[in-house]
Tab-separated table of C-alpha atoms in Angstrom:
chain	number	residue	atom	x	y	z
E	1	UNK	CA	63.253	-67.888	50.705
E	2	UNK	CA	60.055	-67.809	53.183
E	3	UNK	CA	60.586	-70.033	55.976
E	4	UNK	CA	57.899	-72.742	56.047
E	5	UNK	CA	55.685	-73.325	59.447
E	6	UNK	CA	54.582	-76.987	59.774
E	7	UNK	CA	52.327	-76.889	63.258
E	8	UNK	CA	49.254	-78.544	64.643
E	9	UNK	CA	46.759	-76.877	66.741
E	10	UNK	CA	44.045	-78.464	68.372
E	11	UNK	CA	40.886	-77.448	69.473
E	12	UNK	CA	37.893	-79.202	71.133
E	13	UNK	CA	34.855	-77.183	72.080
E	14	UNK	CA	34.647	-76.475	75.566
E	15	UNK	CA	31.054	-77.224	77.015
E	16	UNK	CA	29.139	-73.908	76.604
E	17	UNK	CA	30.921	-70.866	75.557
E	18	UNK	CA	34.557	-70.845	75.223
E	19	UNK	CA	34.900	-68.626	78.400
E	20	UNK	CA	32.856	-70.779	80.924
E	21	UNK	CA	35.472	-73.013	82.680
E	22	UNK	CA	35.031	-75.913	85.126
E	23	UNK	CA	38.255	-76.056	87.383
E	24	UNK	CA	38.059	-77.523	90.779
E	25	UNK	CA	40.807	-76.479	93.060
E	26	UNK	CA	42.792	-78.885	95.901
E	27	UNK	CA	44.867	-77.985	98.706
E	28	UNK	CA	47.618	-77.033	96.429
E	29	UNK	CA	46.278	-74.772	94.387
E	30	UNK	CA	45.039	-71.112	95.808
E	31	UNK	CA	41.110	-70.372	94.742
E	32	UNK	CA	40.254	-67.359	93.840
E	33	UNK	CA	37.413	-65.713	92.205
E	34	UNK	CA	36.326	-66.503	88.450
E	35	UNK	CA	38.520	-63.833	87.217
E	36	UNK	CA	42.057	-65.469	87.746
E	37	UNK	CA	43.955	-67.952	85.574
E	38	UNK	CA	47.231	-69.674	86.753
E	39	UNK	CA	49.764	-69.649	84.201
E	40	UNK	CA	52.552	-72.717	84.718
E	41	UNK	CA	55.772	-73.612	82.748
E	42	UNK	CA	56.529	-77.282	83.545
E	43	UNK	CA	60.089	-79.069	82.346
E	44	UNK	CA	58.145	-82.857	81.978
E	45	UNK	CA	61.932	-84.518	81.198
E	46	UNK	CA	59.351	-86.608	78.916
E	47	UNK	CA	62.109	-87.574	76.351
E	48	UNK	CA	63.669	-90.917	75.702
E	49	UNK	CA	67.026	-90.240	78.220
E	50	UNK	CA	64.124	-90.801	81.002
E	51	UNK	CA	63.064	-94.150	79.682
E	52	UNK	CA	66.347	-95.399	77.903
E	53	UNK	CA	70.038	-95.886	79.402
E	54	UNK	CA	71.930	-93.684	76.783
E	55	UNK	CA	74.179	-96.821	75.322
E	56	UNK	CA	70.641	-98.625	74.100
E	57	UNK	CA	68.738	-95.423	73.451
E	58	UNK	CA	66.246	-96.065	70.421
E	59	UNK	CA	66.848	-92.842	68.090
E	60	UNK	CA	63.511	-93.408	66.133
E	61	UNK	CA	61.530	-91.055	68.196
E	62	UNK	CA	58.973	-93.841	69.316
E	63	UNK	CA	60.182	-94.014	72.713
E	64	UNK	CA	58.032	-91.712	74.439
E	65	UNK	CA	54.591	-92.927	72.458
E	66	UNK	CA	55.710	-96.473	73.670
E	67	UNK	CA	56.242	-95.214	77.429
E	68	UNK	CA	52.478	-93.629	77.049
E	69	UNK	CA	50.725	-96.377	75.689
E	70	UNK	CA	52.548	-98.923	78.115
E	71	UNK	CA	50.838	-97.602	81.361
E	72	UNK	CA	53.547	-98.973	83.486
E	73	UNK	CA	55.929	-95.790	83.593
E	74	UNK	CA	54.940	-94.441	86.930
E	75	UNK	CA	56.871	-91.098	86.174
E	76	UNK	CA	54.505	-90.153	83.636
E	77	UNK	CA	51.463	-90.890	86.401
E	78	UNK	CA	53.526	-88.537	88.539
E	79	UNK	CA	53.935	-85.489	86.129
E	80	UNK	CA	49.804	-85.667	85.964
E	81	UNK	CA	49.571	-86.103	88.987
E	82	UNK	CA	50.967	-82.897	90.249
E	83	UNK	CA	49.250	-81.580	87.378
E	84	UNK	CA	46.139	-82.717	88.705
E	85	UNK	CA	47.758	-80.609	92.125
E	86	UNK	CA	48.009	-77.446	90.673
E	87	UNK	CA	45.970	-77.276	88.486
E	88	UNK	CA	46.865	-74.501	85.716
E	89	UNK	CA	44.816	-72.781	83.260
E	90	UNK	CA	47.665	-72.473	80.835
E	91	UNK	CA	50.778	-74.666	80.875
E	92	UNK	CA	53.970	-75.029	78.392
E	93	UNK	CA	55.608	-78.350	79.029
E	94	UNK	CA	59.037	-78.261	78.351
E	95	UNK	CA	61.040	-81.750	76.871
E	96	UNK	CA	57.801	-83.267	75.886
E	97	UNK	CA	59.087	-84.900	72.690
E	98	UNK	CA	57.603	-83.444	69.356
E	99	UNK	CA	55.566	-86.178	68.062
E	100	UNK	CA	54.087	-84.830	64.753
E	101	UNK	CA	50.974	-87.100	65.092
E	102	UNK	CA	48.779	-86.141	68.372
E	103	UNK	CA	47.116	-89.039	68.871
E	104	UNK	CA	51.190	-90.715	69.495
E	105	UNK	CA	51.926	-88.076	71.985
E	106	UNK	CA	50.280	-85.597	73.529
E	107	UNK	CA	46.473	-86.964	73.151
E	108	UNK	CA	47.926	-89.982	74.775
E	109	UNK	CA	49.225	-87.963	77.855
E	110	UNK	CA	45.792	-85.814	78.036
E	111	UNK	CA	43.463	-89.211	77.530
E	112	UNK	CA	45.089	-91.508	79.512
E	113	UNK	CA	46.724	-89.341	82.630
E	114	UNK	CA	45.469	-85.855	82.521
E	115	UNK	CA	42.025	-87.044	81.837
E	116	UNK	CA	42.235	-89.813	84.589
E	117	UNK	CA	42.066	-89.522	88.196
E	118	UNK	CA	45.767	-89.661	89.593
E	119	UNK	CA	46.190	-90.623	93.253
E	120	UNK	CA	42.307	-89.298	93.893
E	121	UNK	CA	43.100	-85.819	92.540
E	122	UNK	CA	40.577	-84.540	90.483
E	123	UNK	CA	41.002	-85.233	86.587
E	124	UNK	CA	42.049	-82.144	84.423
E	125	UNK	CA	41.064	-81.483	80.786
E	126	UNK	CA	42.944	-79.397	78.105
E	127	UNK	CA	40.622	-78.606	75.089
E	128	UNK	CA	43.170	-76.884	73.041
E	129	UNK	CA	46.966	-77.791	72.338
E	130	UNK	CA	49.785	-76.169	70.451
E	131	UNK	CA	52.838	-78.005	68.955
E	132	UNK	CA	55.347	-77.377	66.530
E	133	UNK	CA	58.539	-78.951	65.560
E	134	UNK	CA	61.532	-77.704	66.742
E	135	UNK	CA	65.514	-77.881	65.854
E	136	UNK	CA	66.859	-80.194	68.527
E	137	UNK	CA	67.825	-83.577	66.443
E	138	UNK	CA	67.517	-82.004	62.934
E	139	UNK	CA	70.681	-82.347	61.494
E	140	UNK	CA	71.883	-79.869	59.228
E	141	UNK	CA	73.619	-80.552	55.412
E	142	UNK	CA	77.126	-80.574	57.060
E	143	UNK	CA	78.846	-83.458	57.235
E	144	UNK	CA	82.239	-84.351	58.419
E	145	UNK	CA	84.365	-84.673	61.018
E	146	UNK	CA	85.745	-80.945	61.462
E	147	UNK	CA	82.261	-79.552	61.280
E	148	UNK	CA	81.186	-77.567	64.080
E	149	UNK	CA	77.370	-77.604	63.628
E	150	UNK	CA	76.103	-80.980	62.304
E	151	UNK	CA	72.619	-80.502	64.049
E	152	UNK	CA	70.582	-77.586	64.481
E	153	UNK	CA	70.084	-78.263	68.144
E	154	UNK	CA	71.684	-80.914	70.037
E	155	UNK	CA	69.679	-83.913	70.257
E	156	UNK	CA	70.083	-87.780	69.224
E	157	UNK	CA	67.053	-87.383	67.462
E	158	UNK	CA	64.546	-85.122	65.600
E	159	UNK	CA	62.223	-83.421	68.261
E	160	UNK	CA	63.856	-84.545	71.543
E	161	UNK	CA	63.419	-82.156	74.437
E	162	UNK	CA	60.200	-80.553	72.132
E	163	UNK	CA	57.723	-78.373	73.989
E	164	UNK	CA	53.751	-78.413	73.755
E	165	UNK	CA	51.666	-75.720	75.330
E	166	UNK	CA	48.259	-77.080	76.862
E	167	UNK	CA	45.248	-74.361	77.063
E	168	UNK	CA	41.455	-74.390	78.558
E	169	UNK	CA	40.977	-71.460	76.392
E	170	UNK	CA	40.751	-71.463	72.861
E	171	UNK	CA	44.230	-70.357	70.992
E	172	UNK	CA	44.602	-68.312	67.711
E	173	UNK	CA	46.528	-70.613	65.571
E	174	UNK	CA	46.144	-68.631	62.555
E	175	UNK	CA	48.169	-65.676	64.080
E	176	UNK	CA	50.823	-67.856	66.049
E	177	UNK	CA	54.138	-66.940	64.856
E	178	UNK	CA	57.189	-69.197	65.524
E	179	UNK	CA	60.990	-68.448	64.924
E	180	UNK	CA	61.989	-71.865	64.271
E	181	UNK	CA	64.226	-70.762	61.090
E	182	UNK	CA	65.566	-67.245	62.431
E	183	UNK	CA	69.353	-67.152	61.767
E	184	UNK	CA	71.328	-66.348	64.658
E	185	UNK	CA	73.666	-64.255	62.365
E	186	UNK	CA	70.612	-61.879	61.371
E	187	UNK	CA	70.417	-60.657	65.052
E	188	UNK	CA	72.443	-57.117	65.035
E	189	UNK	CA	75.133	-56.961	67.348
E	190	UNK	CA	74.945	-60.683	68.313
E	191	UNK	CA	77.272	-62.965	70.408
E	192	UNK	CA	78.303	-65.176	67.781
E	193	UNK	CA	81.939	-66.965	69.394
E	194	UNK	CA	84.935	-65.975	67.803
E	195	UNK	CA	88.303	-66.911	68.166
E	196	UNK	CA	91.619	-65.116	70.367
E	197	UNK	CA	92.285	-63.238	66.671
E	198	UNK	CA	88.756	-61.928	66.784
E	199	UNK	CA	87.291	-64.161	63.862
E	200	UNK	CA	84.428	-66.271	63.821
E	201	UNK	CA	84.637	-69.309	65.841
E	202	UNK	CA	82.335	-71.100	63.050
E	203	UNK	CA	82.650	-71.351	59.838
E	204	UNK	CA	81.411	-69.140	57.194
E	205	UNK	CA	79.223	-72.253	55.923
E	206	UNK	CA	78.348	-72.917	59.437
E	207	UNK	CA	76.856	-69.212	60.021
E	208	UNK	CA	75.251	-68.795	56.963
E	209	UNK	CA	72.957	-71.634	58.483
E	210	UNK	CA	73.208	-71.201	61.864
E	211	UNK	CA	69.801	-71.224	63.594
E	212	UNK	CA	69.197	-69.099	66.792
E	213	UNK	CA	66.787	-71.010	68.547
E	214	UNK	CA	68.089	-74.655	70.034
E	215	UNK	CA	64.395	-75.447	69.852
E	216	UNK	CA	61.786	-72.739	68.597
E	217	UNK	CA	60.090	-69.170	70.002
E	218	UNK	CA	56.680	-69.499	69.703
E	219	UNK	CA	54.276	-66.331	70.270
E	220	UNK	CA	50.722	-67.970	70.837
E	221	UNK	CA	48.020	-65.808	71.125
E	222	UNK	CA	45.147	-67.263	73.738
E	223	UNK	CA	41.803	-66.081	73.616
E	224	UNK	CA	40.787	-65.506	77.024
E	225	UNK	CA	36.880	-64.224	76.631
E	226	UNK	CA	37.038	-60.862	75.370
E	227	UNK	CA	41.018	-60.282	75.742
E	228	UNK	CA	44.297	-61.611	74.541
E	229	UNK	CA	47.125	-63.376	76.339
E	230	UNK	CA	50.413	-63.773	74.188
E	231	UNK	CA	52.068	-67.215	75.223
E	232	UNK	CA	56.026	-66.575	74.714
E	233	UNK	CA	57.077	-69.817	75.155
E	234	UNK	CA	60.728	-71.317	74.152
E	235	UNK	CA	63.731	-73.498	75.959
E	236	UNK	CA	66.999	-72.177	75.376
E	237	UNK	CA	70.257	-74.242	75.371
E	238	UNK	CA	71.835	-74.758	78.792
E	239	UNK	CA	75.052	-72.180	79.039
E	240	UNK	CA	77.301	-75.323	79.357
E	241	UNK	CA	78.629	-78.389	77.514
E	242	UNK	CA	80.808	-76.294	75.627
E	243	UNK	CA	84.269	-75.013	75.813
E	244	UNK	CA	86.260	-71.470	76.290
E	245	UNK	CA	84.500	-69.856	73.104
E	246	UNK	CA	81.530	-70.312	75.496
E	247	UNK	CA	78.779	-70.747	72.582
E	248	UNK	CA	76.329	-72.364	74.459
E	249	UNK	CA	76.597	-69.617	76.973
E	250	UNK	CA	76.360	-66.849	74.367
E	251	UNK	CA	73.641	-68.479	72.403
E	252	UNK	CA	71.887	-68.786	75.622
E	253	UNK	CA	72.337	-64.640	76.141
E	254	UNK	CA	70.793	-63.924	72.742
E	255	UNK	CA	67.913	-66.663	72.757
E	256	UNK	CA	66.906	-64.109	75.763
E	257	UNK	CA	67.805	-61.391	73.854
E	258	UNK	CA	65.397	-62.123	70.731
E	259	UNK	CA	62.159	-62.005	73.546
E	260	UNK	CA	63.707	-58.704	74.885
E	261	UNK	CA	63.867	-56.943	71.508
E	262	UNK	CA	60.670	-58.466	70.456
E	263	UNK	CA	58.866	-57.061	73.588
E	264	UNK	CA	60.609	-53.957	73.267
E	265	UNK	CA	59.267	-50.819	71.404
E	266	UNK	CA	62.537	-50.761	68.950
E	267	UNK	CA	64.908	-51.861	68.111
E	268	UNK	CA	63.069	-55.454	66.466
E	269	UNK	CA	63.002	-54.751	63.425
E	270	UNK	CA	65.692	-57.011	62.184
E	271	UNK	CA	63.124	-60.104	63.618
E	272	UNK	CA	61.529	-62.533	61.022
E	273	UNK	CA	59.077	-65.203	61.483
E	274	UNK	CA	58.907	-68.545	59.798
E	275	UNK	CA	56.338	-67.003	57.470
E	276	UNK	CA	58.231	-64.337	56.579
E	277	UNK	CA	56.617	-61.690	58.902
E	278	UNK	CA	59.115	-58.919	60.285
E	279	UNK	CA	59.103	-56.878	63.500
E	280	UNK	CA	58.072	-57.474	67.465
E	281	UNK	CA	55.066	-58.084	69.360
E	282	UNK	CA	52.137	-56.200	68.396
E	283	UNK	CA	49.960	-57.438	71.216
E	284	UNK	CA	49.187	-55.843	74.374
E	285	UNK	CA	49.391	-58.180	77.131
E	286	UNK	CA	51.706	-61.693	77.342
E	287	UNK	CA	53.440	-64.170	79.773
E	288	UNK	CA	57.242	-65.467	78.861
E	289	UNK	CA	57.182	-68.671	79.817
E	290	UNK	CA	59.775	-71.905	80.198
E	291	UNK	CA	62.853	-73.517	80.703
E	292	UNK	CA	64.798	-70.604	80.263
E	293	UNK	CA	68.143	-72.057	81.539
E	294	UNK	CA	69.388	-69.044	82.729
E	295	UNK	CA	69.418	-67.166	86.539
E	296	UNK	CA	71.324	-63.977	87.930
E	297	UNK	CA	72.461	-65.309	90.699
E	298	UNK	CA	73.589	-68.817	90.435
E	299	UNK	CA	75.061	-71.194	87.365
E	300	UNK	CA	77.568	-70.642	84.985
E	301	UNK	CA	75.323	-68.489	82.494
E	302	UNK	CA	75.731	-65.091	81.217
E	303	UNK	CA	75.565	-62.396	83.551
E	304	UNK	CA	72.776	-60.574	81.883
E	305	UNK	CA	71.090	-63.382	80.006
E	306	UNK	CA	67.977	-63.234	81.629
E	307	UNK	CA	68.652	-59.804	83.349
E	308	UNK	CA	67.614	-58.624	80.132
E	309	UNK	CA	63.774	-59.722	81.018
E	310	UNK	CA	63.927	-59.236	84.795
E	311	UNK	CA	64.500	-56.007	84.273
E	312	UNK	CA	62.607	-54.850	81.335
E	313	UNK	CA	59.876	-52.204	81.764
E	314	UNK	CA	57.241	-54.121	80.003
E	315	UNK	CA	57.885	-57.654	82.621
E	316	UNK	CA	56.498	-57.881	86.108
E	317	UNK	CA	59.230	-59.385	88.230
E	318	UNK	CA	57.367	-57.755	91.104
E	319	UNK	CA	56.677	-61.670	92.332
E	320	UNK	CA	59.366	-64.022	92.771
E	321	UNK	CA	57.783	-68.099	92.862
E	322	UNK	CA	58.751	-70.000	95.706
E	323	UNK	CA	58.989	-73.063	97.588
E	324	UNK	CA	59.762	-74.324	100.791
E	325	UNK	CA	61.284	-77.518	99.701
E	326	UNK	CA	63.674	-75.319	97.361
E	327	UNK	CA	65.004	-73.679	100.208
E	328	UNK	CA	65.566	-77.151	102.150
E	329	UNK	CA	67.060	-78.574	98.963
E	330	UNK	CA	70.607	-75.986	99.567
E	331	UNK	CA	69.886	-74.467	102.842
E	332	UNK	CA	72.935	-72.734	102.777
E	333	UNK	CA	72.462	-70.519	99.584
E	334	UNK	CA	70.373	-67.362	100.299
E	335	UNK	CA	68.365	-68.031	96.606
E	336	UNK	CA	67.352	-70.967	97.200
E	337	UNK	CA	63.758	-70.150	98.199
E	338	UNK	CA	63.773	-69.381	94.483
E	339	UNK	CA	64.967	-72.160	92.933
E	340	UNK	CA	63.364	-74.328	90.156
E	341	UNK	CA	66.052	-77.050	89.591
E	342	UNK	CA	66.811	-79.803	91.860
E	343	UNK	CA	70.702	-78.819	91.066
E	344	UNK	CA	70.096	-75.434	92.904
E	345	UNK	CA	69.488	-73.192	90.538
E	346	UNK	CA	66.309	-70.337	89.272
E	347	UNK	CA	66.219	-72.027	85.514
E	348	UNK	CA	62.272	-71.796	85.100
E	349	UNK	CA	60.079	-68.824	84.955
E	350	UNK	CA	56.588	-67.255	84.099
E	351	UNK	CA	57.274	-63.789	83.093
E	352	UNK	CA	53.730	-61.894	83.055
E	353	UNK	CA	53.887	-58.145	81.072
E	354	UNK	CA	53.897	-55.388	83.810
E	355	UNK	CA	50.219	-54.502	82.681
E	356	UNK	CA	48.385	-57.879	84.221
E	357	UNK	CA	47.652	-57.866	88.249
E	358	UNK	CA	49.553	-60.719	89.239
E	359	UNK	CA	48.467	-62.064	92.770
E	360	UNK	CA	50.474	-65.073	93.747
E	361	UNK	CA	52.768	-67.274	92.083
E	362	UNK	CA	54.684	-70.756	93.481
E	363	UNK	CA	56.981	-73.522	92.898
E	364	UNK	CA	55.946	-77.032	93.325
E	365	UNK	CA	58.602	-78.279	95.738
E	366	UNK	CA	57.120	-80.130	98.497
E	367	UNK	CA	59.836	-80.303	101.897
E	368	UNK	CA	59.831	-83.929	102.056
E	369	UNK	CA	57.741	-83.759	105.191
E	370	UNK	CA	54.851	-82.058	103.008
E	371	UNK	CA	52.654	-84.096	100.967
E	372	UNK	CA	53.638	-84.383	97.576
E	373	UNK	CA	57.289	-85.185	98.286
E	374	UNK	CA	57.700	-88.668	96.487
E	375	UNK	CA	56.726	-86.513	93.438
E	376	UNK	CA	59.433	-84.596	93.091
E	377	UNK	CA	62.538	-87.106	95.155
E	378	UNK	CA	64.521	-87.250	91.551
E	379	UNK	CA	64.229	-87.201	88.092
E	380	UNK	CA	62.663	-90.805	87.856
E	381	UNK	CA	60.184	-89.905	90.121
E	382	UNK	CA	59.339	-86.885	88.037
E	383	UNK	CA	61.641	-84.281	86.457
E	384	UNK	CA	65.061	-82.758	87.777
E	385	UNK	CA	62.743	-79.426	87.386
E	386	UNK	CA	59.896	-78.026	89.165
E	387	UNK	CA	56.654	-77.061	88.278
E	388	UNK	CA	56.396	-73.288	88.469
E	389	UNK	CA	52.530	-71.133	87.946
E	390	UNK	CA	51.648	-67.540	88.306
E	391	UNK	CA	48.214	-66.537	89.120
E	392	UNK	CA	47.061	-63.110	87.343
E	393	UNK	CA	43.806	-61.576	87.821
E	394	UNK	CA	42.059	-60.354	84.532
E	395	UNK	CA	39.917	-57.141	84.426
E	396	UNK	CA	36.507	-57.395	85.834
E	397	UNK	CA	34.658	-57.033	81.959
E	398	UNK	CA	35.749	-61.056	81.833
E	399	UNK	CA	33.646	-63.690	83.337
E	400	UNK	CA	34.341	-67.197	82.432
C-alpha cells in the first residue's frame, strides 16, 4: 500500500521578487555580502514537558497553543529572542509540537514573537513554513502488556517533540518527500536488536510495523533564486532510555544511516517515500540539519552513528561550530568548544554538501559574562540545546 503524506506548506509572498530579502544583522550575527544565507538547526524544547510537571501533563496536544496565546511564558520570548540574535535565513526547529492547524502553532510563534520586537532586537519574518506530522505519540495497533512497540515514537502524545522548518525563501512543497512510514526492517543490513540466541529482539508483529524514523526525514527542496538547496531535516531518538539490546542506540545508527545512503551514489535503492517514490537524492546541493542526537566523541551513542556523515565525501565537515560558553560549560573536556547541549555533548549539527563555500558557522552559547547569557542559563530559560547556523556563500549568478 502507498504511504499517505498529510503536510502543510505555507507560503506568503515576499515583497518584490522571491529572491530580494530584507535581513538586518546585530552584533551576533556576521554580515556579509548579499550572496550568503545562514542556515540554523534550533532544538526550541517547545513541547508540553516545558510548560507541564509530568504528573499533571495535559496529553491533548493543546498545551503548547495555550502557552502561545497566553503571552506570559517568558521562555518562548527567549527562543525569539535569540532568534531575533542570529538571525538565520533558514532554520529547522526541533520539539516544536506538530500542531496540524497553523494558525494554533506555528503562525502564533511567527505573529506574536518572531514578528515582534524582543528585547529591542530587530523583528524577523518567515514567509514560508514546512510541517508535517511525525511518529512520536502515534500509537500503533498493539496493545498489551508484553508488547514491545505500543507507539511509533515515544511520546505521551501525538506530535510531541515535532519539528517545523521556517524559510525566507520560497520552498517546493510539491517535490518534498518525507519518510514518515519507511519500515526500519526494509533497510538492508540494518541494526534491528536481537537477542543472546541471535533472534529478533521484537516480535515478528512488532517488525512487520516497525517504523524507522522516531519522528520523520524530510527532504525539502528551497528555492533560493535561480538554485536549489535540499533541507534534510529529521531528530533521531536519543541512544539511551533503553536497555542491553541497545535499540535506541541502534535505531539511532541507522536513522543516520538512511541520510548516508540517500546522499550516497548507491547503494539507496531499497529507500521509499511516503508517496511511494524509491531511490536517494537526486538534487545537487543540500544541508543535513537537526537534533541529530549523536557525537563521536562524547555520549553513549554508536561509535559510527554520525561518523557515517562526518565523513562522507559528499558533507563538508571542513567547519566545526563553536562557542565560547560551550567550552566554559566543561572546561575540562577537550570537545567542549564544540558542544551543542548544555549536558556536554556535540548533539546538533548543520551538515552543508561538500559543493557549497561555507564561510563561518557558530553556536549560540554566550559565557555568562557575554551578553545573551540569561538566554541560555537552563532549559526554562530557553532549551537544554543550543542554537547552531552555518553561513554558506552561493555562486555569484544569485543576487537576492
Amino acid at each position: 500500500m502507498k504511504p499517505s503524506l498529510v503536510s502543510i506548506a505555507l507560503a506568503a509572498t515576499l515583497l518584490g521578487t522571491g529572491c530580494q530579502q530584507t535581513s538586518t544583522q546585530t552584533t551576533d550575527a556576521a554580515a556579509y555580502n548579499d550572496t550568503t544565507i545562514r542556515v540554523a538547526t534550533f532544538n526550541v524544547s517547545m513541547e508540553a514537558t516545558n510548560y507541564q510537571a509530568d504528573k499533571a501533563l495535559d496529553v491533548s496536544g493543546n498545551v503548547l497553543t495555550k502557552a502561545l496565546k497566553s503571552g506570559e511564558i517568558k521562555q518562548i520570548n527567549n527562543i525569539a529572542e535569540i532568534i531575533q540574535r542570529t538571525r538565520p535565513d533558514i532554520i529547522l526547529l526541533n520539539e516544536f509540537d506538530y500542531i496540524a492547524n497553523p494558525e494554533q502553532g506555528i503562525n502564533l510563534f511567527k505573529s506574536k514573537y518572531l514578528e515582534v520586537s524582543q528585547n529591542g532586537f530587530e523583528p524577523i519574518s518567515y514567509p514560508h513554513v514546512y510541517l508535517a506530522p511525525v511518529n512520536t505519540g502515534v500509537k500503533t495497533p498493539l496493545t498489551g502488556k508484553d508488547s514491545k512497540l505500543t507507539h511509533y515514537g515515544f511520546g505521551k502524545y501525538p506530535g510531541q517533540y515535532g519539528m517545523v522548518l521556517l524559510s525566507k525563501f520560497p520552498i517546493d512543497a510539491d517535490q518534498v518527500r518525507t519518510f514518515q512510514n519507511f519500515l526500519w526492517k526494509d533497510m538492508p543490513n540494518n541494526m534491528m536488536p536481537t537477542t543472546k540466541d541471535g533472534k529478533s529482539w521484537y516480535a515478528q508483529s512488532e517488525r512487520d510495523i516497525m517504523r524507522l524514523s522516531s519522528k520523520s526525514h524530510w527532504d525539502i527542496p528551497v528555492q533560493i533564486c535561480n538554485q536549489q538547496l535540499n533541507v534534510l531535516a529529521s531528530h533521531p531518538t536519543p541512544p539511551v532510555f533503553d536497555g542491553p539490546e541497545d535499540r535506541n542506540g541502534k535505531r539511532n545508527h541507522d536513522e543516520l544511516r538512511l541520510w548516508k545512503d540517500y546522499i550516497s551514489a548507491t547503494g539507496h535503492n531499497y529507500i521509499y517515500d511516503d508517496a511511494g517514490v524509491t531511490g536517494g537524492f537526486s538534487g545537487s546541493s543540500f544541508v543535513i540539519v537537526g537534533d541529530l542526537n549523536a557525537s563521536d566523541v562524547d555520549g553513549d551513542g554508536h561509535p559510527n552513528a554520525i561518523k557515517q556523515l562526518l565523513t562522507h565525501s559528499r558533507v563538508n565537515n571542513l567547519a566545526t561550530p563553536k562557542s565560547e560558553g560551550g567550552r566554559l560549560n566543561k572546561p575540562h573536556n577537550a570537545n567542549a568548544v564544540a558542544h551543542t547541549a548544555h549536558w556536554g555533548m556535540r548533539a546538533d549539527y548543520v551538515l552543508p554538501s561538500s559543493d557549497l563555500n561555507v564561510i563561518n558557522g557558530g553556536v549560540f552559547w554566550p559565557a555568562q559574562h557575554e551578553s545573551g547569557a540569561e538566554l541560555v542559563a537552563n532549559r526554562a530559560a530557553s532549551s537544554d540545546h543550543r542554537l547552531v547556523w552555518v553561513d554558506i556563500l552561493l555562486p555569484n549568478t544569485c543576487v537576492k
